[in-house]
Coordinates of N, CA, C and O in Angstrom, one line a residue:
M1 N 0.8 -1.2 0.0 CA 0.0 0.0 0.0 C 0.9 1.2 0.0 O 1.7 1.4 0.9
L2 N 0.6 2.1 -1.0 CA 1.4 3.3 -1.1 C 0.5 4.5 -0.9 O -0.7 4.5 -1.1
T3 N 1.2 5.6 -0.5 CA 0.4 6.9 -0.3 C 0.5 7.6 -1.7 O 1.2 7.2 -2.6
I4 N -0.3 8.7 -1.8 CA -0.3 9.4 -3.1 C 1.1 10.0 -3.4 O 1.5 9.9 -4.5
E5 N 1.7 10.4 -2.4 CA 3.1 11.0 -2.6 C 4.0 9.9 -3.1 O 4.9 10.1 -3.9
E6 N 3.9 8.7 -2.5 CA 4.8 7.6 -2.9 C 4.5 7.2 -4.3 O 5.4 6.8 -5.1
L7 N 3.2 7.2 -4.7 CA 2.8 6.8 -6.1 C 3.4 7.8 -7.1 O 3.9 7.4 -8.1
C8 N 3.3 9.1 -6.7 CA 3.8 10.1 -7.6 C 5.3 10.0 -7.7 O 5.9 10.2 -8.8
A9 N 6.0 9.7 -6.7 CA 7.5 9.6 -6.7 C 8.0 8.3 -7.3 O 9.2 8.2 -7.6
S10 N 7.1 7.3 -7.4 CA 7.5 6.0 -7.9 C 8.1 6.1 -9.4 O 7.5 6.9 -10.2
E11 N 9.1 5.3 -9.7 CA 9.6 5.2 -11.0 C 8.9 4.1 -11.8 O 9.3 3.9 -13.0
K12 N 8.0 3.4 -11.2 CA 7.3 2.3 -11.9 C 6.4 2.9 -12.9 O 5.7 3.9 -12.7
A13 N 6.3 2.2 -14.1 CA 5.3 2.6 -15.1 C 3.9 2.1 -14.9 O 3.0 2.7 -15.4
F14 N 3.8 1.0 -14.1 CA 2.6 0.4 -13.8 C 2.5 0.1 -12.3 O 3.5 -0.2 -11.7
F15 N 1.3 0.2 -11.8 CA 1.0 -0.1 -10.4 C 0.2 -1.4 -10.4 O -0.4 -1.8 -11.3
T16 N 0.2 -2.0 -9.2 CA -0.6 -3.2 -8.9 C -1.7 -2.8 -8.0 O -1.7 -1.7 -7.4
P17 N -2.7 -3.6 -7.9 CA -3.8 -3.3 -7.0 C -3.3 -3.2 -5.5 O -3.8 -2.3 -4.8
G18 N -2.2 -3.9 -5.2 CA -1.6 -3.7 -3.8 C -1.0 -2.3 -3.7 O -1.1 -1.7 -2.6
D19 N -0.5 -1.8 -4.7 CA 0.1 -0.4 -4.7 C -1.0 0.6 -4.4 O -0.7 1.6 -3.7
V20 N -2.1 0.5 -5.1 CA -3.1 1.6 -5.1 C -4.2 1.4 -4.1 O -5.0 2.3 -3.9
S21 N -4.2 0.3 -3.4 CA -5.3 0.0 -2.5 C -5.5 1.0 -1.4 O -6.6 1.3 -1.0
G22 N -4.3 1.5 -0.9 CA -4.4 2.4 0.2 C -5.1 3.7 -0.2 O -5.9 4.2 0.6
V23 N -4.8 4.3 -1.3 CA -5.4 5.5 -1.8 C -6.8 5.3 -2.2 O -7.6 6.3 -2.1
L24 N -7.2 4.1 -2.6 CA -8.6 3.9 -3.0 C -9.4 3.4 -1.8 O -10.6 3.3 -1.9
G25 N -8.7 3.1 -0.7 CA -9.5 2.6 0.5 C -10.2 1.3 0.2 O -11.3 1.0 0.7
S26 N -9.5 0.4 -0.5 CA -10.1 -0.9 -0.8 C -9.0 -2.0 -0.7 O -7.8 -1.8 -0.6
N27 N -9.5 -3.2 -0.6 CA -8.7 -4.4 -0.5 C -8.2 -4.7 -1.9 O -8.9 -4.6 -2.9
P28 N -6.9 -5.1 -2.1 CA -6.4 -5.4 -3.4 C -7.1 -6.5 -4.2 O -7.4 -6.4 -5.4
Q29 N -7.6 -7.5 -3.4 CA -8.3 -8.6 -4.1 C -9.7 -8.1 -4.6 O -10.2 -8.5 -5.6
T30 N -10.3 -7.2 -3.8 CA -11.6 -6.6 -4.3 C -11.4 -5.8 -5.5 O -12.2 -5.9 -6.4
I31 N -10.3 -5.1 -5.7 CA -10.0 -4.3 -6.9 C -9.9 -5.3 -8.1 O -10.4 -5.1 -9.1
R32 N -9.1 -6.4 -7.9 CA -8.9 -7.4 -8.9 C -10.2 -8.0 -9.4 O -10.5 -8.1 -10.6
V33 N -11.0 -8.5 -8.4 CA -12.3 -9.1 -8.7 C -13.2 -8.2 -9.4 O -13.9 -8.6 -10.4
T34 N -13.3 -7.0 -8.9 CA -14.2 -6.0 -9.6 C -13.8 -5.7 -11.0 O -14.6 -5.6 -11.9
A35 N -12.5 -5.6 -11.2 CA -12.0 -5.3 -12.6 C -12.3 -6.5 -13.5 O -12.6 -6.2 -14.7
R36 N -12.3 -7.7 -13.0 CA -12.7 -8.8 -13.9 C -14.2 -9.0 -14.1 O -14.6 -9.2 -15.2
Q37 N -14.9 -8.8 -13.0 CA -16.4 -9.1 -13.1 C -17.2 -7.9 -13.5 O -18.2 -8.0 -14.1
R38 N -16.8 -6.7 -13.1 CA -17.5 -5.5 -13.4 C -16.6 -4.3 -13.8 O -16.5 -3.3 -13.1
P39 N -15.9 -4.5 -14.9 CA -14.9 -3.5 -15.3 C -15.6 -2.1 -15.5 O -14.9 -1.1 -15.4
D40 N -16.9 -2.0 -15.7 CA -17.6 -0.8 -15.9 C -17.5 0.1 -14.6 O -17.8 1.3 -14.6
L41 N -17.3 -0.6 -13.5 CA -17.3 0.1 -12.2 C -15.9 0.7 -11.9 O -15.8 1.5 -10.9
I42 N -14.9 0.4 -12.6 CA -13.5 0.9 -12.4 C -13.4 2.1 -13.2 O -13.6 2.1 -14.4
G43 N -13.0 3.2 -12.6 CA -12.9 4.5 -13.3 C -11.6 4.9 -13.8 O -11.4 6.0 -14.3
Y44 N -10.7 4.0 -13.8 CA -9.3 4.2 -14.3 C -8.9 3.1 -15.3 O -9.5 2.0 -15.3
E45 N -7.9 3.4 -16.1 CA -7.4 2.4 -17.0 C -6.7 1.3 -16.3 O -6.0 1.5 -15.3
F46 N -6.8 0.1 -16.8 CA -6.1 -1.1 -16.3 C -6.1 -2.2 -17.4 O -6.8 -2.1 -18.4
T47 N -5.2 -3.1 -17.2 CA -5.1 -4.3 -18.1 C -4.7 -5.5 -17.3 O -4.2 -5.4 -16.2
F48 N -5.0 -6.6 -17.9 CA -4.6 -7.9 -17.3 C -3.6 -8.5 -18.2 O -3.7 -8.6 -19.4
V49 N -2.5 -8.9 -17.6 CA -1.4 -9.7 -18.3 C -1.4 -11.0 -17.6 O -0.9 -11.2 -16.5
G50 N -2.1 -12.0 -18.2 CA -2.3 -13.3 -17.5 C -3.2 -13.0 -16.4 O -4.3 -12.5 -16.5
N51 N -2.8 -13.4 -15.2 CA -3.6 -13.1 -14.0 C -3.3 -11.9 -13.3 O -3.9 -11.5 -12.3
R52 N -2.3 -11.1 -13.8 CA -1.8 -9.9 -13.1 C -2.5 -8.7 -13.6 O -2.5 -8.5 -14.8
M53 N -3.0 -7.9 -12.7 CA -3.6 -6.6 -13.1 C -2.6 -5.5 -13.1 O -1.8 -5.4 -12.1
K54 N -2.5 -4.8 -14.2 CA -1.5 -3.7 -14.3 C -2.3 -2.4 -14.5 O -3.2 -2.3 -15.3
I55 N -1.9 -1.3 -13.7 CA -2.6 0.0 -13.8 C -1.5 1.0 -14.2 O -0.6 1.2 -13.5
P56 N -1.7 1.6 -15.4 CA -0.7 2.5 -15.9 C -0.6 3.8 -14.9 O -1.6 4.3 -14.5
K57 N 0.6 4.1 -14.6 CA 0.9 5.2 -13.6 C 0.2 6.5 -14.0 O -0.6 7.1 -13.2
L58 N 0.5 7.1 -15.2 CA 0.0 8.4 -15.5 C -1.5 8.5 -15.6 O -2.1 9.4 -15.0
P59 N -2.2 7.6 -16.3 CA -3.6 7.7 -16.3 C -4.2 7.5 -14.9 O -5.2 8.2 -14.6
F60 N -3.6 6.7 -14.0 CA -4.1 6.5 -12.7 C -4.0 7.8 -11.9 O -4.9 8.3 -11.2
L61 N -2.8 8.5 -12.0 CA -2.6 9.7 -11.3 C -3.6 10.8 -11.8 O -4.0 11.7 -11.0
R62 N -3.9 10.8 -13.1 CA -4.9 11.7 -13.6 C -6.3 11.4 -13.0 O -7.0 12.3 -12.7
F63 N -6.6 10.2 -12.9 CA -7.9 9.8 -12.3 C -8.0 10.3 -10.9 O -9.0 10.8 -10.4
L64 N -6.9 10.3 -10.1 CA -6.9 10.8 -8.8 C -6.9 12.3 -8.7 O -7.1 12.9 -7.7
G65 N -6.6 13.0 -9.9 CA -6.6 14.4 -9.9 C -5.3 15.0 -9.5 O -5.2 16.2 -9.2
V66 N -4.2 14.2 -9.4 CA -2.9 14.6 -9.0 C -2.2 15.4 -10.1 O -1.5 16.3 -9.8
I67 N -2.4 14.9 -11.3 CA -1.8 15.5 -12.5 C -2.9 15.8 -13.5 O -3.9 15.2 -13.5
V68 N -2.6 16.8 -14.4 CA -3.6 17.1 -15.4 C -3.2 16.6 -16.7 O -2.1 16.4 -17.1

């Protein structure tokens, strides 16, 4: 679980549900299951690579309103 400041400072191009769960106030597994079963409820970009959920950094930070 990372803070907004840690997400912004991260050099990673993609986040995992575990990375973003703290700022979303949700369990990482709930994020994964919702993305698979009800992707229409997820308001940010994501993709699955096999079983792994990847969340692109810049679109996610835009979703949070941290960057324009």
